[in-house]
Coordinates of N, CA and C in Angstrom, one line a residue:
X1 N 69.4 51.4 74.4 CA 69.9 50.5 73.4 C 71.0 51.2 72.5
X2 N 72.4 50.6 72.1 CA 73.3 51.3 71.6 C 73.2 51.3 70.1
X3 N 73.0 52.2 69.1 CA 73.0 52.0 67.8 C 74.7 52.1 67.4
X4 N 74.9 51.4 66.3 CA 76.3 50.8 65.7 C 76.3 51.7 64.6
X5 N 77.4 51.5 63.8 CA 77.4 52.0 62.2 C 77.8 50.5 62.3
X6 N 77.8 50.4 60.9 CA 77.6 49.3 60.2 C 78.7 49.3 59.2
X7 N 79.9 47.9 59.2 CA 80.7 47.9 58.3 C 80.6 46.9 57.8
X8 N 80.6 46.3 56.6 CA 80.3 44.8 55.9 C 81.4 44.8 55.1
X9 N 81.9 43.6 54.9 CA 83.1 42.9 54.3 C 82.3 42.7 52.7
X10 N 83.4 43.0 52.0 CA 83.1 43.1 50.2 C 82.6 41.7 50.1
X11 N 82.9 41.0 50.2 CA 82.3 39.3 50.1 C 80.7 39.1 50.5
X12 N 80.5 39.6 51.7 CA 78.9 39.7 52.3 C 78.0 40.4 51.3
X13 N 79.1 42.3 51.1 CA 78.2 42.8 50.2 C 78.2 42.4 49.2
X14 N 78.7 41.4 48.3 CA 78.3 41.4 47.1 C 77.5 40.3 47.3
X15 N 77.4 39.4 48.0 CA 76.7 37.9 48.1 C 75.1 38.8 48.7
X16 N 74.7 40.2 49.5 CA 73.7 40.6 49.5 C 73.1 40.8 48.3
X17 N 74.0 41.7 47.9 CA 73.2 42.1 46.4 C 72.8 41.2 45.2
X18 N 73.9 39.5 45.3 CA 73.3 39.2 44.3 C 72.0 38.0 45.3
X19 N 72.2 38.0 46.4 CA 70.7 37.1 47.0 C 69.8 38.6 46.2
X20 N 69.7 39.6 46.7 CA 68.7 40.3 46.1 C 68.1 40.4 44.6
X21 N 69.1 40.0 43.7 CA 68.7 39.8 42.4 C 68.1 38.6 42.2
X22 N 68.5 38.0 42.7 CA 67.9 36.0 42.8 C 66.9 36.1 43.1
X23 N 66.7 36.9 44.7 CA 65.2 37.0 45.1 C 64.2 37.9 44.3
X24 N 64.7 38.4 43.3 CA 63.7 39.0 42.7 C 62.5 38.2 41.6
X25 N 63.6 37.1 41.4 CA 63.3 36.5 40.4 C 62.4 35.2 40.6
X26 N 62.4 35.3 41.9 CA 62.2 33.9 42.6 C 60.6 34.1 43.0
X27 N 60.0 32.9 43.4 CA 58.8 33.1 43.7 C 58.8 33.3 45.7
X28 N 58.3 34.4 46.2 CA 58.0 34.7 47.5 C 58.2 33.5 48.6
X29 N 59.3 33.3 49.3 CA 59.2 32.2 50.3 C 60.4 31.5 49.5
X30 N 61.3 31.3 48.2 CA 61.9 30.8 48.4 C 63.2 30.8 48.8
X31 N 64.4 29.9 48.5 CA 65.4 29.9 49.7 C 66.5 31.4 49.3
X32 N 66.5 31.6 48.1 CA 67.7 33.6 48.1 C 66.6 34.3 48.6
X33 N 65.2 34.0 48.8 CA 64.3 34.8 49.7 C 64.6 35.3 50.6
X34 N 64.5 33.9 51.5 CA 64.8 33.4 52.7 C 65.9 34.1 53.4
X35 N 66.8 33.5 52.4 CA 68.4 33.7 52.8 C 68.5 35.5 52.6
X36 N 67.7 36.1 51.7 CA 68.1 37.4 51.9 C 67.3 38.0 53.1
X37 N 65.9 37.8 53.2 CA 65.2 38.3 54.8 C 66.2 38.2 56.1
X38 N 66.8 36.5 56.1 CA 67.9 36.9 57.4 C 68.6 36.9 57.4
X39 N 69.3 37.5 56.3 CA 70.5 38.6 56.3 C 69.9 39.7 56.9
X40 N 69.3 40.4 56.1 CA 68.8 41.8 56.2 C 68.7 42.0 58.0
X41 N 67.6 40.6 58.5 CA 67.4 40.9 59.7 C 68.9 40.9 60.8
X42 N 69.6 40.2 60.3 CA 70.6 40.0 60.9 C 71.8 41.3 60.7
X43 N 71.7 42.1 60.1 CA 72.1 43.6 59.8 C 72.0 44.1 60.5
X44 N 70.4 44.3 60.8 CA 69.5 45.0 61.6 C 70.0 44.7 63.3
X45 N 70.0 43.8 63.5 CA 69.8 43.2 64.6 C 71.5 43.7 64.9
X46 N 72.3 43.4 64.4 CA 73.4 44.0 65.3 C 74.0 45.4 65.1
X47 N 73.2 46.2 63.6 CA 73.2 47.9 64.0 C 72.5 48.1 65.3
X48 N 71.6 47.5 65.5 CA 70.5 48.0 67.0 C 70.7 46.9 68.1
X49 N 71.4 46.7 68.1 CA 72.6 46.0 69.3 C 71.1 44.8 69.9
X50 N 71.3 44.1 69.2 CA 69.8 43.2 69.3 C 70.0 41.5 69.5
X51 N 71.7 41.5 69.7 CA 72.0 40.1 69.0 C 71.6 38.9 70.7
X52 N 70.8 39.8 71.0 CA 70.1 38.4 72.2 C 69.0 37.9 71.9
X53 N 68.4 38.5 70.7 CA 67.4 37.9 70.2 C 67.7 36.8 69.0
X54 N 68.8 36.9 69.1 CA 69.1 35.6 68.0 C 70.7 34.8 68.0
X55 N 70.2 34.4 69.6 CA 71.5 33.4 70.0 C 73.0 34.0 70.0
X56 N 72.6 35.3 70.2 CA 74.3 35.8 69.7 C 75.2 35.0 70.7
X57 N 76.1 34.9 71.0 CA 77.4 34.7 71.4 C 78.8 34.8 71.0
X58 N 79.5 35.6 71.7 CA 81.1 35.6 71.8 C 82.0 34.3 71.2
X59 N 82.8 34.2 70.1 CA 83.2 33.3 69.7 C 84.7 33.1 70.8
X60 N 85.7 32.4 70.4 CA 86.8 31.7 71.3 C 87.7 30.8 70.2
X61 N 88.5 30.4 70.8 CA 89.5 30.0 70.3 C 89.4 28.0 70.0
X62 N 88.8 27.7 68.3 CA 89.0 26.3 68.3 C 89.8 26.0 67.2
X63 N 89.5 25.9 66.1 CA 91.2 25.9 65.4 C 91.6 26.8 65.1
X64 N 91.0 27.9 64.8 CA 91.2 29.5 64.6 C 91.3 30.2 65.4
X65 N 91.7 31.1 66.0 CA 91.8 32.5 67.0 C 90.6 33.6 66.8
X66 N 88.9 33.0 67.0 CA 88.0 34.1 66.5 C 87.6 34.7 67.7
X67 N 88.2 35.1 68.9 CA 88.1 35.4 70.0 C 87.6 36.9 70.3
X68 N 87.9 37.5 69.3 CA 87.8 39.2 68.7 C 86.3 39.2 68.0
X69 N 85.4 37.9 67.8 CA 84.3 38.1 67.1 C 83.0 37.5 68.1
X70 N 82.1 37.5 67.3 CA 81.0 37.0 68.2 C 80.1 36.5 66.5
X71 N 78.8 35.6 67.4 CA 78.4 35.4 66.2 C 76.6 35.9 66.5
X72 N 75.7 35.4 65.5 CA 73.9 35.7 65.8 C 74.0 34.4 64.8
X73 N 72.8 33.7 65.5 CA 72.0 32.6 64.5 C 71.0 33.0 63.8
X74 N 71.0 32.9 62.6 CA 69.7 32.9 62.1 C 69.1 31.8 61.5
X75 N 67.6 31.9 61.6 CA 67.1 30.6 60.4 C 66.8 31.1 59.4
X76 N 66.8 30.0 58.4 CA 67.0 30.0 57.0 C 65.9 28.3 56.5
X77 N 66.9 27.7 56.8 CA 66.5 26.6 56.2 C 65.9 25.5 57.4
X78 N 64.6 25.1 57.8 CA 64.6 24.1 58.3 C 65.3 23.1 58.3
X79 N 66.2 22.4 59.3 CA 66.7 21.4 59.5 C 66.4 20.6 60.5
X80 N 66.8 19.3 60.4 CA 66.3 18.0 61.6 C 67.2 17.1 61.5
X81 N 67.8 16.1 62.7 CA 68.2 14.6 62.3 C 67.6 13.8 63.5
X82 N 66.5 13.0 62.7 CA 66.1 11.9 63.2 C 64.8 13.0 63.8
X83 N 64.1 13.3 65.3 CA 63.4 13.6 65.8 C 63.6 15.0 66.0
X84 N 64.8 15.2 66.0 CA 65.5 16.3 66.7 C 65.9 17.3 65.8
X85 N 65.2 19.0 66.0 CA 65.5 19.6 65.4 C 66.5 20.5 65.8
X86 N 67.4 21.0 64.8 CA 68.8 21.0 64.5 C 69.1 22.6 65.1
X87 N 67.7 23.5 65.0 CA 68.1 25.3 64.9 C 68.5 25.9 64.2
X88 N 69.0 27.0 64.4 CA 69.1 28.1 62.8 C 70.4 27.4 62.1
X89 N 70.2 27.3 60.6 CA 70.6 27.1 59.5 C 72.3 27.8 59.7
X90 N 71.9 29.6 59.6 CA 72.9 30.0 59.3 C 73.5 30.9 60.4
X91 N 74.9 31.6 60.2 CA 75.6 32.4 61.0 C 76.6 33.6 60.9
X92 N 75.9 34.8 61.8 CA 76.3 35.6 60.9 C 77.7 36.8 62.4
X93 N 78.9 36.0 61.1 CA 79.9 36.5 62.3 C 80.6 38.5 62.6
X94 N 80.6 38.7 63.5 CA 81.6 40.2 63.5 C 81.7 40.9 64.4
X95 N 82.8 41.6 63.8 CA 83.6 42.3 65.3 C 83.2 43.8 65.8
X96 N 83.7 44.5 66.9 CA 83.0 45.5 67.0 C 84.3 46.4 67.3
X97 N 84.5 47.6 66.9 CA 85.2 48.5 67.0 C 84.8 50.0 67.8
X98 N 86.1 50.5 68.4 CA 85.8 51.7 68.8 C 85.8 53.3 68.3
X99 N 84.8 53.9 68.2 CA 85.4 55.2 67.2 C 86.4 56.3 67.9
X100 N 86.6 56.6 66.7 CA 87.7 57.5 67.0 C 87.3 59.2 66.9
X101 N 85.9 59.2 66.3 CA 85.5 60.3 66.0 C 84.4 60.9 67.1
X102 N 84.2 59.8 68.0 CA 83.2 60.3 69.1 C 81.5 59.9 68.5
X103 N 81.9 59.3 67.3 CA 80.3 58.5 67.2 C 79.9 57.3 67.7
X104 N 79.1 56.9 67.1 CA 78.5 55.2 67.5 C 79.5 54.3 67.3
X105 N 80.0 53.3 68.0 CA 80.7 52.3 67.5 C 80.5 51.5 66.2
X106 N 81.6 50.9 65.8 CA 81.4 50.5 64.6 C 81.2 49.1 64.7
X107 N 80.5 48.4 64.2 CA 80.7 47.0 64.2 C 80.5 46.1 62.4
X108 N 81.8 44.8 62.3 CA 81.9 44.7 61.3 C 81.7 43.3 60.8
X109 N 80.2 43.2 59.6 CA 80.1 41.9 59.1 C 81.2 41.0 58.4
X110 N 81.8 40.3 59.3 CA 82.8 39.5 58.4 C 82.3 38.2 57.8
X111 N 81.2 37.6 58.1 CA 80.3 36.5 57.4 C 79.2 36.1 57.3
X112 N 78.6 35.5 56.1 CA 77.0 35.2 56.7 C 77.3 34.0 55.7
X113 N 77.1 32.8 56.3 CA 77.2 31.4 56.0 C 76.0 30.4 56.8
X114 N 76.3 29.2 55.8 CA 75.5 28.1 56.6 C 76.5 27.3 57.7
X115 N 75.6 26.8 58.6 CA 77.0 26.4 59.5 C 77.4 25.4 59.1
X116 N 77.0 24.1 58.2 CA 77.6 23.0 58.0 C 78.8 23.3 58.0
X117 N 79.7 22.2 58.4 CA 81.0 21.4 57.9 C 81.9 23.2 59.1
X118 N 81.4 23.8 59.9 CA 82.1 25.2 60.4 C 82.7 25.7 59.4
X119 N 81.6 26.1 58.6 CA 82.0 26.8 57.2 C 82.0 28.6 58.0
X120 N 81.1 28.7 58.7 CA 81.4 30.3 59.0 C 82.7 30.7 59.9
X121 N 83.1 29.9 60.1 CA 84.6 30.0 61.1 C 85.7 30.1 60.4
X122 N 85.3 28.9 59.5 CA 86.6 29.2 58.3 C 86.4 30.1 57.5
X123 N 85.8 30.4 57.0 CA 85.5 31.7 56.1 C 85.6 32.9 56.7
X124 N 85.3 33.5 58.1 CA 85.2 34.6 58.6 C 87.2 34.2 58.9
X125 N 87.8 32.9 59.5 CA 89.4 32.9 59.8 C 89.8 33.4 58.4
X126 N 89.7 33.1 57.5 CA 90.4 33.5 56.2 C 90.3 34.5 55.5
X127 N 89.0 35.3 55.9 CA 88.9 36.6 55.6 C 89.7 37.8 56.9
X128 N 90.2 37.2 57.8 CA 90.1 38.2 58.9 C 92.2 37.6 58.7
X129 N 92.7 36.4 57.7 CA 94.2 36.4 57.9 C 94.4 35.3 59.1
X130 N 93.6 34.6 59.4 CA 93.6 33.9 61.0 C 94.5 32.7 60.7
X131 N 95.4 32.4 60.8 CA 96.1 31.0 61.1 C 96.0 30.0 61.6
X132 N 96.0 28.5 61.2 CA 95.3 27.4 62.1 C 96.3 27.4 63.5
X133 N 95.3 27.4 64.5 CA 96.3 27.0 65.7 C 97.2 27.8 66.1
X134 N 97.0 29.4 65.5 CA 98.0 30.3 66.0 C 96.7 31.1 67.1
X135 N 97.2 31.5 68.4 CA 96.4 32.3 69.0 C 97.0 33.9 69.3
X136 N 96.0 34.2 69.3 CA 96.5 35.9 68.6 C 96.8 36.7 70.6
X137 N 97.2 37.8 70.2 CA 97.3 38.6 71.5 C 96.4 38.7 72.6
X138 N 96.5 38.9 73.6 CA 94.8 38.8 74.5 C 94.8 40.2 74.5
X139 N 93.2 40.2 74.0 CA 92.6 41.2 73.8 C 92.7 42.3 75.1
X140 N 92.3 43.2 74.8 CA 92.3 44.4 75.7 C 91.0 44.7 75.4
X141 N 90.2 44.8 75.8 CA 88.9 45.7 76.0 C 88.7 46.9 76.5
X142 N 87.9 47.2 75.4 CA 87.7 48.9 75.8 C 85.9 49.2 75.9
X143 N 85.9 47.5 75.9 CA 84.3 47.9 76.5 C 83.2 46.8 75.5
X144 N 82.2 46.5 76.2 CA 81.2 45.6 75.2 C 80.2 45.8 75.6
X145 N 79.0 46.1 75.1 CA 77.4 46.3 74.5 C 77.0 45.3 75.9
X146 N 77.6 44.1 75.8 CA 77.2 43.1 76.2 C 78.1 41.7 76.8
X147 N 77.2 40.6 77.5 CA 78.7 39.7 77.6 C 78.0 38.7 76.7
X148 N 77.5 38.8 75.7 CA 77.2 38.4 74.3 C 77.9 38.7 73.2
X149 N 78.2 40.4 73.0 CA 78.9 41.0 72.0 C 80.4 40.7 72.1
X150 N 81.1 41.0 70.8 CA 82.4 40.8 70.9 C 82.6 42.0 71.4
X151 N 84.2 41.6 72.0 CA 85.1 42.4 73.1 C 85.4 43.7 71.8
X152 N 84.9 45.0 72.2 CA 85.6 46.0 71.2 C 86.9 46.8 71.9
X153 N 87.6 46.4 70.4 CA 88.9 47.0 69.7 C 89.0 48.5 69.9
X154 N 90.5 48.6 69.5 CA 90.6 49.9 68.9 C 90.5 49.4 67.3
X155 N 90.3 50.6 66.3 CA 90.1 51.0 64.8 C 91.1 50.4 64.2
X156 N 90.9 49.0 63.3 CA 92.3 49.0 63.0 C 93.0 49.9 61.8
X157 N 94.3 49.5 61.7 CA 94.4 50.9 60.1 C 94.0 50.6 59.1
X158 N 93.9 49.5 58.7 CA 93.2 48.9 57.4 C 91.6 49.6 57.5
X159 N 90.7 49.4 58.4 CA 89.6 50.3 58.3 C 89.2 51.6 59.2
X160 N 90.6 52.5 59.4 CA 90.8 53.8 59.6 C 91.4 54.1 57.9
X161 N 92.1 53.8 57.5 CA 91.9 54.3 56.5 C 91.3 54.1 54.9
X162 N 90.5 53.1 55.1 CA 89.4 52.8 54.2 C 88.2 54.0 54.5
X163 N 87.9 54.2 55.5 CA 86.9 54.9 56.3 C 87.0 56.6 56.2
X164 N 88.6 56.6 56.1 CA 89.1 58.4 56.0 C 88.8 58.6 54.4
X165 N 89.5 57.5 53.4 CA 88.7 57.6 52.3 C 87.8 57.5 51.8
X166 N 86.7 56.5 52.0 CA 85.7 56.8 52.2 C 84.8 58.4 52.2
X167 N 85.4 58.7 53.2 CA 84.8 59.7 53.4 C 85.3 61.2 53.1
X168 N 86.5 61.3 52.0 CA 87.1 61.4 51.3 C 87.7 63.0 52.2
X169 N 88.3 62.6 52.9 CA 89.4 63.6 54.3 C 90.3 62.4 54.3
X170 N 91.9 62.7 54.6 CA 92.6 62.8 54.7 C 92.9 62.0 56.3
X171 N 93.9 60.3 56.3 CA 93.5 60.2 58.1 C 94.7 61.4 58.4
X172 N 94.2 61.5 60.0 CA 94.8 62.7 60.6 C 96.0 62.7 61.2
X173 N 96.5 61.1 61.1 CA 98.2 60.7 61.2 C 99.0 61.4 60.2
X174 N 100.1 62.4 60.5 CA 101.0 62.7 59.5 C 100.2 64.0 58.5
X175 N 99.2 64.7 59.3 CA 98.3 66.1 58.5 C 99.5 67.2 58.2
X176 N 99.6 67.3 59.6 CA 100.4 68.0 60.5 C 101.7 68.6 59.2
X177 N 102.4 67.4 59.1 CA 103.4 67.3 58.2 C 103.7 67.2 56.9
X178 N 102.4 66.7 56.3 CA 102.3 66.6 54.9 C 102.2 67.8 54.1
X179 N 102.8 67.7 52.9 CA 102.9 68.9 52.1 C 101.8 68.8 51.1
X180 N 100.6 69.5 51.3 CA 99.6 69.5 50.5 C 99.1 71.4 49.7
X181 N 98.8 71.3 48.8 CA 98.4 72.2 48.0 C 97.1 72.8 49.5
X182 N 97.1 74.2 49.4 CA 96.3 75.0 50.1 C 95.1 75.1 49.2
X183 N 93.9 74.7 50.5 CA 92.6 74.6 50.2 C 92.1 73.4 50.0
X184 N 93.4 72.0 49.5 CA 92.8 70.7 49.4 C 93.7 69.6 50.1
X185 N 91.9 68.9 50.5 CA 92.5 68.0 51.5 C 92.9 66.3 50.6
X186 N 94.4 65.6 51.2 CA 94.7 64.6 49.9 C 93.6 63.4 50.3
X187 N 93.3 62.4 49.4 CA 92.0 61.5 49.3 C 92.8 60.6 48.4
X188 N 92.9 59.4 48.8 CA 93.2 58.4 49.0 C 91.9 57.3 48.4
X189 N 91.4 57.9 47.3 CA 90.1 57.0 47.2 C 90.7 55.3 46.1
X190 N 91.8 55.4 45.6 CA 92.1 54.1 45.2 C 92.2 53.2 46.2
X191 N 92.6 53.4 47.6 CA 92.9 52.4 48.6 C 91.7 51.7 48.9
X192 N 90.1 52.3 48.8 CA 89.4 52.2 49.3 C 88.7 50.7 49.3
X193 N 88.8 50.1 50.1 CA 88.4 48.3 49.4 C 87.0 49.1 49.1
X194 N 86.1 48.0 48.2 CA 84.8 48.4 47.8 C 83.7 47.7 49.1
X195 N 82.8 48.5 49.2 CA 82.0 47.6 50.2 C 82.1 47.6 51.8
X196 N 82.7 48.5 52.1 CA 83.0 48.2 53.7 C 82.0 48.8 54.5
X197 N 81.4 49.6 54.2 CA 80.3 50.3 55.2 C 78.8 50.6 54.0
X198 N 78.1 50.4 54.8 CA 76.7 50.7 54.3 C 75.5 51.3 55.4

């Protein structure tokens, strides 16, 4: 089984932490309960490359270009119409990347939504820049977990260099040539969006 690092979009993390506060407050079983257990589980499940256990599938191209992502169902909220019950509540969308450093691949939460109205498609298009009806380059694959998981990327620069700062080294484009004080490496920690890995 392939373990991931784990990158979460500032929107997810902060909507975790405050289900976590809500759930604290709440009595055991209810719905920021709920809603935070499968999240959590849903974390879990695609750090530990698990997403066959909860309907994963590869997304595609319907008004948006989400062809780069994949999704996992989770339940949350019982639902039904008429006799017929409906399946997991919610959906939790993201893409997978390849390292550059020779570790575990990265893979990255871009949403956790209810599906009504394809609220997680739109929210994950608009977080990710997606255009209605524009379809993006055909992917190149450099490899997938699965033919469930999404097609992984290369690193893009937006999280190569959130990630260099982060980790507060310098990325290694342009080292070579930069004029830096001897003994210190430059860090870039203003750039760093908040929340991208955990």
């Amino acid at each position: 089984m392939t373990q991931y690092r784990l990158l979460v979009h500032r929107d997810v993390l902060h909507y975790l932490r405050t289900l976590e506060r809500a759930a604290a407050t709440q009595q055991p079983g209810g719905l920021r309960d709920r809603e935070l257990r499968a999240l959590k589980a849903g974390l879990r499940a695609i750090a530990n490359g698990e997403e066959e256990h909860f309907e994963g599938k590869r997304l595609g191209f319907t008004t948006h270009d989400l062809s780069d992502c994949a999704e996992i169902k989770l339940p949350v909220i019982p639902e039904s119409r008429g006799n017929r019950e409906l399946g997991s509540s919610h959906r939790l969308l993201y893409r997978e990347f390849e390292p550059e450093d020779g570790g575990p691949p990265y893979r990255e939460v871009v949403c956790f939504e209810h599906r009504g109205g394809n609220r997680p498609f739109d929210v994950a298009a608009k977080r990710l820049g997606r255009a209605v009806g524009v379809r993006r380059q055909t992917l190149h694959a450099l490899g997938a977990s699965s033919d469930i998981a999404p097609v992984r990327q290369p690193l893009p620069p937006d999280l190569r260099k959130a990630l260099a700062a982060a980790s507060g080294v310098a990325p290694a484009r342009g080292a070579v040539t930069a004029q830096q004080s001897p003994g210190r490496l430059a860090s870039r920690k203003d750039d760093r969006p908040p929340g991208r890995e955990i």
